[in-house]
Short mmCIF file of C-alpha atoms and ligand atoms in Angstrom, two decimals:
data_model
loop_
_atom_site.label_atom_id
_atom_site.label_comp_id
_atom_site.label_asym_id
_atom_site.label_seq_id
_atom_site.Cartn_x
_atom_site.Cartn_y
_atom_site.Cartn_z
CA MET A 1497 -39.63 -32.37 7.88
CA ASN A 1498 -38.94 -29.38 10.06
CA ALA A 1499 -38.23 -26.85 7.40
CA PRO A 1500 -41.13 -24.61 6.49
CA GLU A 1501 -42.61 -24.04 3.09
CA LEU A 1502 -40.83 -20.90 2.00
CA PRO A 1503 -41.15 -18.57 -0.92
CA HIS A 1504 -38.65 -19.30 -3.65
CA ARG A 1505 -37.37 -15.90 -4.48
CA PHE A 1506 -34.54 -15.12 -6.77
CA PRO A 1507 -34.95 -11.45 -7.42
CA PRO A 1508 -33.43 -10.08 -10.56
CA VAL A 1509 -31.37 -6.95 -10.36
CA GLU A 1510 -33.78 -4.40 -8.97
CA LEU A 1511 -34.28 -1.09 -10.69
CA ALA A 1512 -35.16 2.01 -8.84
CA ALA A 1513 -35.71 5.71 -8.94
CA ALA A 1514 -34.38 6.73 -5.62
CA GLY A 1515 -33.60 9.58 -3.31
CA THR A 1516 -33.21 12.91 -4.98
CA VAL A 1517 -31.94 11.63 -8.32
CA ALA A 1518 -33.50 9.68 -11.14
CA LEU A 1519 -31.91 6.28 -11.21
CA GLU A 1520 -33.88 4.37 -13.77
CA THR A 1521 -30.76 3.43 -15.63
CA VAL A 1522 -28.44 2.98 -12.72
CA LEU A 1523 -28.69 -0.75 -12.50
CA THR A 1524 -29.81 -1.79 -15.93
CA THR A 1525 -27.52 -4.50 -17.13
CA ASP A 1526 -26.97 -3.05 -20.60
CA ALA A 1527 -25.98 0.44 -19.46
CA PRO A 1528 -22.29 1.04 -20.12
CA VAL A 1529 -19.95 0.65 -17.16
CA PRO A 1530 -18.25 4.00 -16.67
CA ASP A 1531 -14.60 3.96 -17.65
CA SER A 1532 -12.20 4.84 -14.93
CA THR A 1533 -11.13 8.24 -16.31
CA ALA A 1534 -14.74 9.41 -16.55
CA SER A 1535 -15.63 8.01 -13.14
CA PRO A 1536 -16.19 10.35 -10.24
CA THR A 1537 -13.70 10.56 -7.44
CA VAL A 1538 -15.01 8.93 -4.28
CA LEU A 1539 -14.32 9.15 -0.59
CA PHE A 1540 -15.40 5.86 1.02
CA VAL A 1541 -15.90 5.99 4.78
CA ASP A 1542 -16.10 2.89 7.00
CA GLN A 1543 -16.22 2.86 10.77
CA SER A 1544 -14.24 -0.31 11.27
CA GLY A 1545 -10.69 -1.51 10.78
CA GLN A 1546 -11.85 -5.08 11.35
CA LEU A 1547 -12.71 -7.55 8.59
CA GLY A 1548 -16.48 -7.89 8.81
CA GLY A 1549 -18.84 -8.47 5.91
CA ALA A 1550 -19.26 -4.72 5.25
CA GLU A 1551 -15.51 -4.26 4.97
CA LEU A 1552 -14.91 -7.38 2.88
CA SER A 1553 -17.50 -6.29 0.36
CA LEU A 1554 -16.10 -2.75 0.20
CA LEU A 1555 -12.61 -4.13 -0.41
CA PRO A 1556 -12.98 -5.05 -4.11
CA LEU A 1557 -15.06 -1.93 -4.82
CA ALA A 1558 -12.45 0.37 -3.29
CA ALA A 1559 -9.77 -1.52 -5.21
CA ARG A 1560 -11.63 -1.05 -8.45
CA CYS A 1561 -11.94 2.69 -7.78
CA ALA A 1562 -8.42 2.98 -6.32
CA ALA A 1563 -7.11 5.38 -8.96
CA ARG A 1564 -9.71 8.01 -8.12
CA SER A 1565 -10.70 7.37 -4.56
CA GLU A 1566 -9.61 7.01 -0.99
CA VAL A 1567 -10.88 5.14 2.05
CA LEU A 1568 -11.27 6.90 5.38
CA LEU A 1569 -11.44 4.51 8.33
CA LEU A 1570 -12.80 5.61 11.67
CA SER A 1571 -10.83 2.90 13.41
CA ASP A 1572 -7.53 1.20 12.60
CA GLY A 1573 -7.16 -2.55 12.09
CA PRO A 1574 -6.30 -5.29 9.60
CA PHE A 1575 -8.73 -3.89 7.02
CA ARG A 1576 -6.27 -1.07 6.43
CA ALA A 1577 -3.46 -3.41 5.33
CA ARG A 1578 -5.83 -5.40 3.11
CA LEU A 1579 -6.88 -2.20 1.33
CA GLU A 1580 -3.33 -0.93 0.97
CA ALA A 1581 -2.17 -4.27 -0.43
CA LEU A 1582 -4.67 -3.69 -3.27
CA GLY A 1583 -3.30 -0.22 -3.95
CA VAL A 1584 -6.03 1.73 -2.15
CA ARG A 1585 -5.08 4.96 -0.41
CA VAL A 1586 -6.24 4.82 3.21
CA ARG A 1587 -6.44 7.36 6.02
CA VAL A 1588 -7.45 6.63 9.59
CA THR A 1589 -9.13 9.11 11.91
CA SER A 1590 -10.09 7.47 15.16
CA ASN A 1591 -11.65 8.71 18.36
CA ALA A 1592 -11.92 6.29 21.29
CA LYS A 1593 -15.14 7.79 22.69
CA VAL A 1594 -16.90 7.70 19.32
CA ALA A 1595 -15.64 4.18 18.66
CA ALA A 1596 -17.06 3.08 22.02
CA ILE A 1597 -20.65 3.98 21.07
CA LYS A 1598 -22.34 0.63 20.53
CA ARG A 1599 -25.51 -0.01 18.58
CA GLU A 1600 -27.01 -2.01 21.47
CA ALA A 1601 -26.41 0.74 24.00
CA LEU A 1602 -27.09 4.05 22.31
CA ARG A 1603 -28.27 5.87 25.40
CA LEU A 1604 -27.29 9.12 26.96
CA ASN A 1605 -23.65 8.01 27.24
CA TRP A 1606 -23.19 9.17 23.66
CA LEU A 1607 -23.36 12.74 24.95
CA ARG A 1608 -19.86 12.29 26.36
CA ALA A 1609 -18.68 11.60 22.84
CA VAL A 1610 -20.09 14.85 21.39
CA PRO A 1611 -16.73 16.65 21.06
CA GLY A 1612 -15.28 13.59 19.32
CA ILE A 1613 -18.33 13.33 17.07
CA LEU A 1614 -18.01 16.97 16.02
CA ALA A 1615 -14.29 16.55 15.34
CA GLN A 1616 -14.93 13.51 13.15
CA VAL A 1617 -17.78 15.23 11.32
CA ARG A 1618 -15.36 18.05 10.48
CA THR A 1619 -12.55 15.67 9.46
CA ILE A 1620 -14.82 13.71 7.13
CA ALA A 1621 -16.27 16.92 5.66
CA THR A 1622 -12.82 18.37 5.02
CA GLN A 1623 -11.76 15.18 3.24
CA ALA A 1624 -15.02 14.86 1.36
CA LYS A 1625 -14.58 18.29 -0.24
CA GLN A 1626 -11.68 16.87 -2.25
CA PHE A 1627 -13.92 14.24 -3.89
CA ASP A 1628 -17.01 14.19 -6.10
CA VAL A 1629 -19.02 11.69 -4.06
CA LEU A 1630 -19.13 10.63 -0.41
CA PHE A 1631 -19.86 6.91 0.02
CA LEU A 1632 -20.75 5.87 3.57
CA ASN A 1633 -20.34 2.15 4.11
CA THR A 1634 -21.52 1.66 7.69
CA GLN A 1635 -23.97 3.22 10.11
CA LYS A 1636 -21.52 5.26 12.15
CA ALA A 1637 -20.05 6.50 8.89
CA LEU A 1638 -23.59 7.48 7.87
CA VAL A 1639 -24.12 9.57 10.97
CA LEU A 1640 -20.75 11.31 10.89
CA GLY A 1641 -20.62 11.76 7.12
CA ALA A 1642 -24.21 12.89 6.59
CA LEU A 1643 -24.21 15.30 9.53
CA GLY A 1644 -21.41 17.19 7.79
CA LYS A 1645 -23.39 17.65 4.57
CA PRO A 1646 -23.79 21.45 5.11
CA LEU A 1647 -19.99 21.64 5.32
CA HIS A 1648 -18.98 19.41 2.39
CA ARG A 1649 -22.06 19.69 0.13
CA ARG A 1650 -21.21 16.51 -1.72
CA PRO A 1651 -23.71 13.90 -2.93
CA VAL A 1652 -24.01 11.29 -0.19
CA ILE A 1653 -24.53 7.58 -0.83
CA TRP A 1654 -25.23 5.30 2.11
CA HIS A 1655 -24.85 1.56 1.67
CA VAL A 1656 -27.31 0.12 4.17
CA ARG A 1657 -26.23 -3.33 5.32
CA ASP A 1658 -28.54 -3.66 8.31
CA ILE A 1659 -32.18 -4.43 8.85
CA MET A 1660 -33.21 -1.15 10.43
CA SER A 1661 -35.98 -2.31 12.73
CA ARG A 1662 -36.72 -2.47 16.45
CA ASP A 1663 -35.53 -6.12 16.51
CA HIS A 1664 -32.00 -4.95 15.84
CA PHE A 1665 -31.78 -1.32 16.97
CA GLY A 1666 -32.88 1.12 19.64
CA GLN A 1667 -35.51 3.81 19.13
CA VAL A 1668 -33.00 6.68 19.31
CA GLN A 1669 -30.76 5.16 16.67
CA LEU A 1670 -33.69 4.50 14.33
CA ARG A 1671 -34.86 8.10 14.69
CA ILE A 1672 -31.41 9.44 13.88
CA VAL A 1673 -31.16 7.23 10.80
CA ARG A 1674 -34.65 8.22 9.65
CA TRP A 1675 -33.85 11.92 9.95
CA LEU A 1676 -30.50 11.63 8.19
CA VAL A 1677 -31.87 9.55 5.33
CA ARG A 1678 -34.65 12.05 4.76
CA HIS A 1679 -32.52 15.17 5.03
CA ALA A 1680 -28.88 14.48 4.28
CA VAL A 1681 -28.58 11.37 2.10
CA ASP A 1682 -29.00 11.52 -1.67
CA LEU A 1683 -29.13 7.80 -2.33
CA VAL A 1684 -29.38 4.66 -0.25
CA VAL A 1685 -28.23 1.36 -1.76
CA ALA A 1686 -29.25 -1.75 0.15
CA ASN A 1687 -27.43 -5.08 0.30
CA SER A 1688 -30.70 -7.00 0.12
CA ARG A 1689 -34.41 -6.50 -0.44
CA ALA A 1690 -34.85 -7.27 3.27
CA SER A 1691 -32.58 -4.34 4.24
CA ALA A 1692 -34.29 -2.10 1.67
CA ASP A 1693 -37.80 -2.96 2.89
CA ALA A 1694 -36.92 -2.28 6.52
CA LEU A 1695 -35.46 1.09 5.58
CA THR A 1696 -38.40 2.17 3.46
CA ALA A 1697 -40.76 1.15 6.28
CA LEU A 1698 -38.70 3.25 8.70
CA THR A 1699 -38.27 6.33 6.54
CA GLY A 1700 -41.41 6.40 4.45
CA LEU A 1701 -39.35 6.40 1.24
CA ALA A 1702 -41.18 4.87 -1.72
CA ALA A 1703 -40.90 1.09 -1.81
CA ASP A 1704 -38.85 1.27 -5.02
CA ALA A 1705 -36.67 4.16 -3.87
CA VAL A 1706 -33.84 2.05 -2.54
CA PRO A 1707 -31.95 0.05 -5.14
CA VAL A 1708 -30.73 -3.38 -4.08
CA VAL A 1709 -27.26 -4.60 -4.96
CA HIS A 1710 -26.48 -8.02 -3.57
CA ASN A 1711 -22.92 -8.78 -2.52
CA GLY A 1712 -20.89 -10.65 -5.09
CA ILE A 1713 -17.88 -12.88 -4.67
CA ASP A 1714 -15.11 -14.22 -6.83
CA ALA A 1715 -16.07 -17.87 -7.25
CA SER A 1716 -12.83 -18.56 -9.10
CA ALA A 1717 -10.90 -18.01 -5.85
CA PHE A 1718 -12.81 -20.97 -4.46
CA ALA A 1719 -12.27 -23.07 -7.59
CA GLN A 1720 -8.52 -22.60 -7.20
CA THR A 1721 -8.42 -24.37 -3.84
CA ASP A 1722 -7.81 -28.05 -4.41
CA ALA A 1723 -9.90 -30.18 -2.07
CA SER A 1724 -9.54 -33.44 -3.99
CA ASP A 1725 -7.48 -34.84 -1.12
CA ILE A 1726 -9.76 -33.87 1.75
CA HIS A 1727 -7.52 -35.64 4.29
CA ALA A 1728 -4.50 -33.59 3.28
CA LEU A 1729 -6.54 -30.40 3.37
CA ARG A 1730 -7.89 -31.12 6.85
CA ARG A 1731 -4.43 -32.14 8.06
CA ARG A 1732 -3.04 -28.82 6.85
CA LEU A 1733 -5.76 -26.95 8.75
CA GLY A 1734 -5.37 -29.04 11.90
CA LEU A 1735 -8.86 -30.52 11.63
CA PRO A 1736 -9.89 -34.14 12.34
CA GLU A 1737 -9.34 -36.00 9.08
CA ASP A 1738 -12.11 -38.58 9.27
CA ALA A 1739 -14.86 -36.84 11.21
CA TRP A 1740 -18.07 -35.54 9.68
CA LEU A 1741 -17.53 -31.77 9.85
CA ALA A 1742 -20.10 -28.99 10.06
CA GLY A 1743 -18.58 -25.52 9.67
CA LEU A 1744 -20.04 -22.25 10.94
CA PHE A 1745 -18.34 -19.10 9.65
CA GLY A 1746 -18.65 -15.61 11.04
CA ARG A 1747 -17.78 -13.41 13.94
CA LEU A 1748 -18.73 -14.73 17.36
CA ALA A 1749 -21.81 -12.78 18.41
CA PRO A 1750 -25.02 -13.87 20.15
CA TRP A 1751 -27.24 -13.10 17.17
CA LYS A 1752 -25.01 -15.14 14.84
CA GLY A 1753 -26.27 -18.13 16.89
CA GLN A 1754 -23.13 -20.18 17.43
CA HIS A 1755 -24.82 -21.45 20.63
CA ILE A 1756 -27.64 -22.89 18.50
CA ALA A 1757 -25.11 -24.92 16.50
CA ILE A 1758 -23.44 -26.23 19.68
CA GLU A 1759 -26.83 -27.23 21.05
CA ALA A 1760 -27.60 -29.08 17.81
CA LEU A 1761 -24.22 -30.80 17.86
CA ALA A 1762 -24.99 -32.28 21.27
CA LYS A 1763 -27.82 -34.18 19.54
CA LEU A 1764 -25.63 -35.39 16.66
CA PRO A 1765 -23.32 -38.14 17.90
CA GLY A 1766 -20.08 -38.39 15.98
CA ALA A 1767 -20.36 -35.07 14.15
CA HIS A 1768 -17.89 -32.26 14.77
CA LEU A 1769 -18.47 -28.52 14.64
CA VAL A 1770 -15.84 -26.04 13.44
CA LEU A 1771 -16.42 -22.42 14.47
CA VAL A 1772 -14.41 -20.13 12.20
CA GLY A 1773 -14.41 -16.50 13.31
CA ALA A 1774 -13.55 -14.31 16.27
CA ALA A 1775 -15.29 -11.88 18.60
CA LEU A 1776 -14.50 -8.87 16.38
CA PHE A 1777 -16.56 -6.26 18.15
CA GLY A 1778 -16.00 -6.92 21.86
CA GLU A 1779 -18.18 -10.03 22.20
CA ASP A 1780 -15.60 -11.79 24.37
CA ALA A 1781 -18.11 -12.76 27.07
CA TYR A 1782 -20.13 -14.61 24.42
CA ALA A 1783 -17.01 -16.40 23.17
CA GLN A 1784 -16.31 -17.61 26.71
CA GLN A 1785 -19.94 -18.63 27.12
CA LEU A 1786 -19.63 -20.82 24.00
CA HIS A 1787 -16.62 -22.63 25.47
CA ARG A 1788 -18.54 -23.19 28.72
CA GLN A 1789 -21.61 -24.40 26.84
CA ALA A 1790 -19.54 -26.97 24.92
CA GLU A 1791 -18.02 -28.21 28.22
CA GLU A 1792 -21.38 -28.42 29.96
CA LEU A 1793 -22.96 -30.35 27.09
CA GLY A 1794 -19.99 -32.73 27.02
CA VAL A 1795 -19.09 -31.89 23.40
CA ALA A 1796 -15.94 -29.80 23.93
CA ASP A 1797 -13.85 -32.46 22.12
CA ARG A 1798 -16.13 -32.13 19.09
CA VAL A 1799 -16.23 -28.32 18.88
CA HIS A 1800 -13.20 -26.70 17.26
CA PHE A 1801 -12.67 -22.97 17.75
CA ALA A 1802 -10.54 -21.95 14.78
CA GLY A 1803 -10.45 -18.20 15.44
CA PHE A 1804 -10.42 -15.64 12.60
CA ARG A 1805 -9.12 -17.09 9.32
CA ASP A 1806 -8.28 -15.47 6.04
CA ASP A 1807 -8.46 -18.49 3.80
CA MET A 1808 -12.20 -19.03 3.43
CA PRO A 1809 -12.01 -21.35 0.37
CA ALA A 1810 -9.78 -23.86 2.17
CA TRP A 1811 -11.74 -23.80 5.42
CA MET A 1812 -15.08 -24.08 3.71
CA LYS A 1813 -14.01 -26.85 1.37
CA ALA A 1814 -12.74 -28.85 4.36
CA MET A 1815 -16.35 -29.12 5.63
CA ASP A 1816 -19.10 -31.62 4.85
CA VAL A 1817 -21.81 -29.05 5.45
CA ILE A 1818 -21.85 -25.31 6.08
CA LEU A 1819 -24.21 -23.88 8.67
CA HIS A 1820 -25.70 -20.42 9.06
CA THR A 1821 -27.56 -20.07 12.36
CA SER A 1822 -28.37 -16.39 12.87
CA THR A 1823 -31.21 -15.94 15.34
CA GLU A 1824 -32.22 -12.55 13.91
CA PRO A 1825 -32.90 -11.82 10.24
CA GLU A 1826 -29.55 -11.68 8.47
CA PRO A 1827 -29.25 -8.52 6.31
CA PHE A 1828 -27.48 -10.51 3.59
CA GLY A 1829 -25.05 -13.25 4.69
CA ARG A 1830 -21.86 -13.35 2.62
CA VAL A 1831 -20.89 -16.60 4.33
CA ILE A 1832 -23.82 -18.28 2.60
CA ILE A 1833 -22.77 -17.36 -0.92
CA GLU A 1834 -19.19 -18.28 -0.01
CA GLY A 1835 -20.36 -21.71 1.16
CA MET A 1836 -22.22 -22.10 -2.12
CA ALA A 1837 -19.08 -21.12 -4.06
CA ALA A 1838 -17.12 -23.67 -2.05
CA GLY A 1839 -19.42 -26.34 -3.45
CA ARG A 1840 -20.67 -27.43 -0.06
CA PRO A 1841 -24.32 -27.87 0.98
CA VAL A 1842 -25.53 -24.94 3.08
CA VAL A 1843 -28.10 -25.03 5.87
CA ALA A 1844 -29.29 -21.50 6.62
CA ALA A 1845 -31.66 -19.65 8.94
CA ALA A 1846 -34.75 -18.65 6.98
CA ALA A 1847 -35.07 -14.91 7.53
CA GLY A 1848 -34.01 -11.60 6.03
CA GLY A 1849 -31.71 -11.54 3.02
CA VAL A 1850 -31.13 -15.29 3.25
CA LEU A 1851 -34.49 -15.83 1.54
CA GLU A 1852 -33.11 -13.98 -1.48
CA ILE A 1853 -30.25 -16.49 -1.74
CA VAL A 1854 -31.40 -19.92 -0.59
CA ARG A 1855 -34.31 -21.90 -2.03
CA HIS A 1856 -35.25 -24.74 0.26
CA ARG A 1857 -34.17 -28.15 -1.02
CA GLU A 1858 -33.16 -26.65 -4.35
CA ASN A 1859 -29.85 -24.93 -3.66
CA GLY A 1860 -29.68 -25.34 0.11
CA TRP A 1861 -31.71 -26.11 3.18
CA LEU A 1862 -33.70 -23.61 5.22
CA VAL A 1863 -34.46 -23.88 8.92
CA GLN A 1864 -36.40 -21.45 11.10
CA PRO A 1865 -34.04 -19.18 13.09
CA GLY A 1866 -33.30 -20.67 16.51
CA ASP A 1867 -34.93 -24.02 15.68
CA VAL A 1868 -32.44 -26.54 17.10
CA ALA A 1869 -34.56 -29.59 16.21
CA GLY A 1870 -34.87 -28.32 12.64
CA LEU A 1871 -31.13 -27.84 12.42
CA VAL A 1872 -30.46 -31.33 13.73
CA ASN A 1873 -32.92 -32.76 11.21
CA ALA A 1874 -31.30 -30.84 8.34
CA ILE A 1875 -27.80 -32.00 9.26
CA GLU A 1876 -28.90 -35.61 9.74
CA THR A 1877 -30.70 -35.61 6.40
CA LEU A 1878 -27.70 -34.25 4.55
CA ARG A 1879 -25.34 -36.63 6.35
CA ASP A 1880 -27.52 -39.66 5.61
CA THR A 1881 -28.27 -38.76 1.98
CA PRO A 1882 -25.01 -37.65 0.35
CA ALA A 1883 -26.66 -37.65 -3.07
CA LEU A 1884 -29.09 -34.96 -1.93
CA ALA A 1885 -26.27 -32.98 -0.30
CA GLN A 1886 -24.31 -33.16 -3.54
CA GLN A 1887 -27.31 -32.11 -5.64
CA LEU A 1888 -27.97 -29.05 -3.46
CA ALA A 1889 -24.29 -28.10 -3.52
CA GLU A 1890 -24.12 -28.36 -7.31
CA GLN A 1891 -27.19 -26.18 -7.78
CA ALA A 1892 -25.82 -23.69 -5.25
CA TYR A 1893 -22.52 -23.49 -7.10
CA ALA A 1894 -24.33 -22.76 -10.37
CA ASP A 1895 -26.58 -20.17 -8.71
CA VAL A 1896 -23.78 -18.27 -7.03
CA GLN A 1897 -21.96 -17.82 -10.32
CA LEU A 1898 -25.11 -16.64 -12.03
CA HIS A 1899 -26.58 -14.36 -9.37
CA PHE A 1900 -23.80 -13.33 -7.00
CA SER A 1901 -20.74 -12.73 -9.13
CA LEU A 1902 -18.14 -10.17 -8.13
CA ASP A 1903 -18.27 -8.64 -11.61
CA SER A 1904 -21.95 -7.99 -11.47
CA TYR A 1905 -21.69 -6.48 -7.96
CA LEU A 1906 -18.84 -4.19 -9.05
CA GLN A 1907 -20.62 -3.09 -12.20
CA GLN A 1908 -23.83 -2.26 -10.38
CA MET A 1909 -22.04 -0.36 -7.63
CA SER A 1910 -19.87 1.54 -10.13
CA ARG A 1911 -22.91 2.61 -12.12
CA THR A 1912 -24.67 3.71 -8.97
CA ILE A 1913 -21.73 5.84 -7.90
CA ALA A 1914 -21.22 7.25 -11.38
CA ARG A 1915 -24.80 8.50 -11.61
CA MET A 1916 -24.36 10.42 -8.37
CA ALA A 1917 -21.46 12.46 -9.66
CA PRO A 1918 -22.18 16.21 -9.81
N1 LIG B 2307 -14.88 -14.13 7.64
C1 LIG B 2307 -13.50 -14.24 7.50
N2 LIG B 2307 -12.80 -14.93 8.44
C2 LIG B 2307 -13.41 -15.53 9.50
C3 LIG B 2307 -14.81 -15.42 9.63
C4 LIG B 2307 -15.53 -14.71 8.67
O1 LIG B 2307 -12.91 -13.72 6.54
O2 LIG B 2307 -12.72 -16.15 10.30
C5 LIG B 2307 -15.61 -13.39 6.60
C6 LIG B 2307 -16.57 -14.26 5.83
O3 LIG B 2307 -15.86 -15.00 4.87
C7 LIG B 2307 -17.54 -13.23 5.25
C8 LIG B 2307 -17.53 -12.13 6.31
O4 LIG B 2307 -16.44 -12.40 7.17
O5 LIG B 2307 -17.06 -12.72 4.02
C9 LIG B 2307 -18.81 -12.09 7.11
O6 LIG B 2307 -19.81 -11.52 6.33
P1 LIG B 2307 -21.35 -11.79 6.64
O7 LIG B 2307 -22.14 -11.01 5.64
O8 LIG B 2307 -21.63 -13.25 6.65
O9 LIG B 2307 -21.57 -11.26 8.11
P2 LIG B 2307 -21.35 -9.81 8.77
O10 LIG B 2307 -19.98 -9.82 9.39
O11 LIG B 2307 -21.46 -8.78 7.69
O12 LIG B 2307 -22.44 -9.71 9.77
#
């Protein structure tokens, strides 16, 4: 057994008194959900036009608030059309130099982007003045939106979806975030306890000052996909009909650990690996490296690069097992709850927010991040004992409906926003 003994945590909705406002009632489950006419107007800001986890979780929230809100994107992309299709008003204000600032390389080169930064700070502030609340959904949105606080003077909510530590970010970036959170943000909402803990350690905020709202998904969308004829489903998706399929979902990026899954596959004769996702944020060199790795290990015919796909329920249900292989602590991991909703057994890397979702051998299987032998062992065990795989998948399906529903996520977020209204 390679998997470690891990704490079995299933945190209830976490209550908090946070930031500059009292929030005791924000997340209590019996507090009334604000009706839409009484709800504050909200300007949501997101730095990306791509469909990453942050954007996909904002999508239903922005749709719910569509009548009284708007989304400002700092970069154009397919996210815009997805929002508009749900009736959300969207504006785009992009600046190439600001967009080029990367989290891994926040060095002096950002100085060249200063004029663009100032212009975007002003644009966001001008927009924000027309709304009651400013909701910043990503880190670049945090910087640009919070810096403009003296101009817009609106309550600022930041949804932290990262583990703000030295493992993930540079010193300069952490200092900027710490200063902004202390001086220009009224409330931080975290997507997991792991994200919240890292932020409180960084900023010195009280441990209970950052409420946690886990992502939620619509499990019924998964129930609607018929996978009773698995051959037909795989045929439709262009996948091998009879192979034993392990699926890994997510953008191609070194820390998402697709290379770990390819390495494991080389030790699993007969199994196939399906990589669903694309290099969304300029990780093309890594994508090429994965192709080379598969060639060099002689498994290229068993690794299927599917690219970015919209139809998660179908792709997930076509798999025998769903893998999550992040080598760094995952802030939350939507793909894990989606795999659970798809009714497939999930093997996940035991770090960060994942430990708030998966309980080892109860509703999934945990492996240490980067542990190839552990991953191989997990996959072999689930392949050789279908009854166990089925049992884990059934428990996971029940858990996701109970703990990670879209309704509960929307209600908690709506209450949080409503309490911040002036
Ligand atoms: N995703 C998708 N199509 C793909 C690959 C991923 O729609 O081809 C979605 C996936 O279903 C999930 C999100 O992208 O909802 C990724 O979220 P996660 O929290 O796992 O990772 P993040 O991108 O936030 O790091």
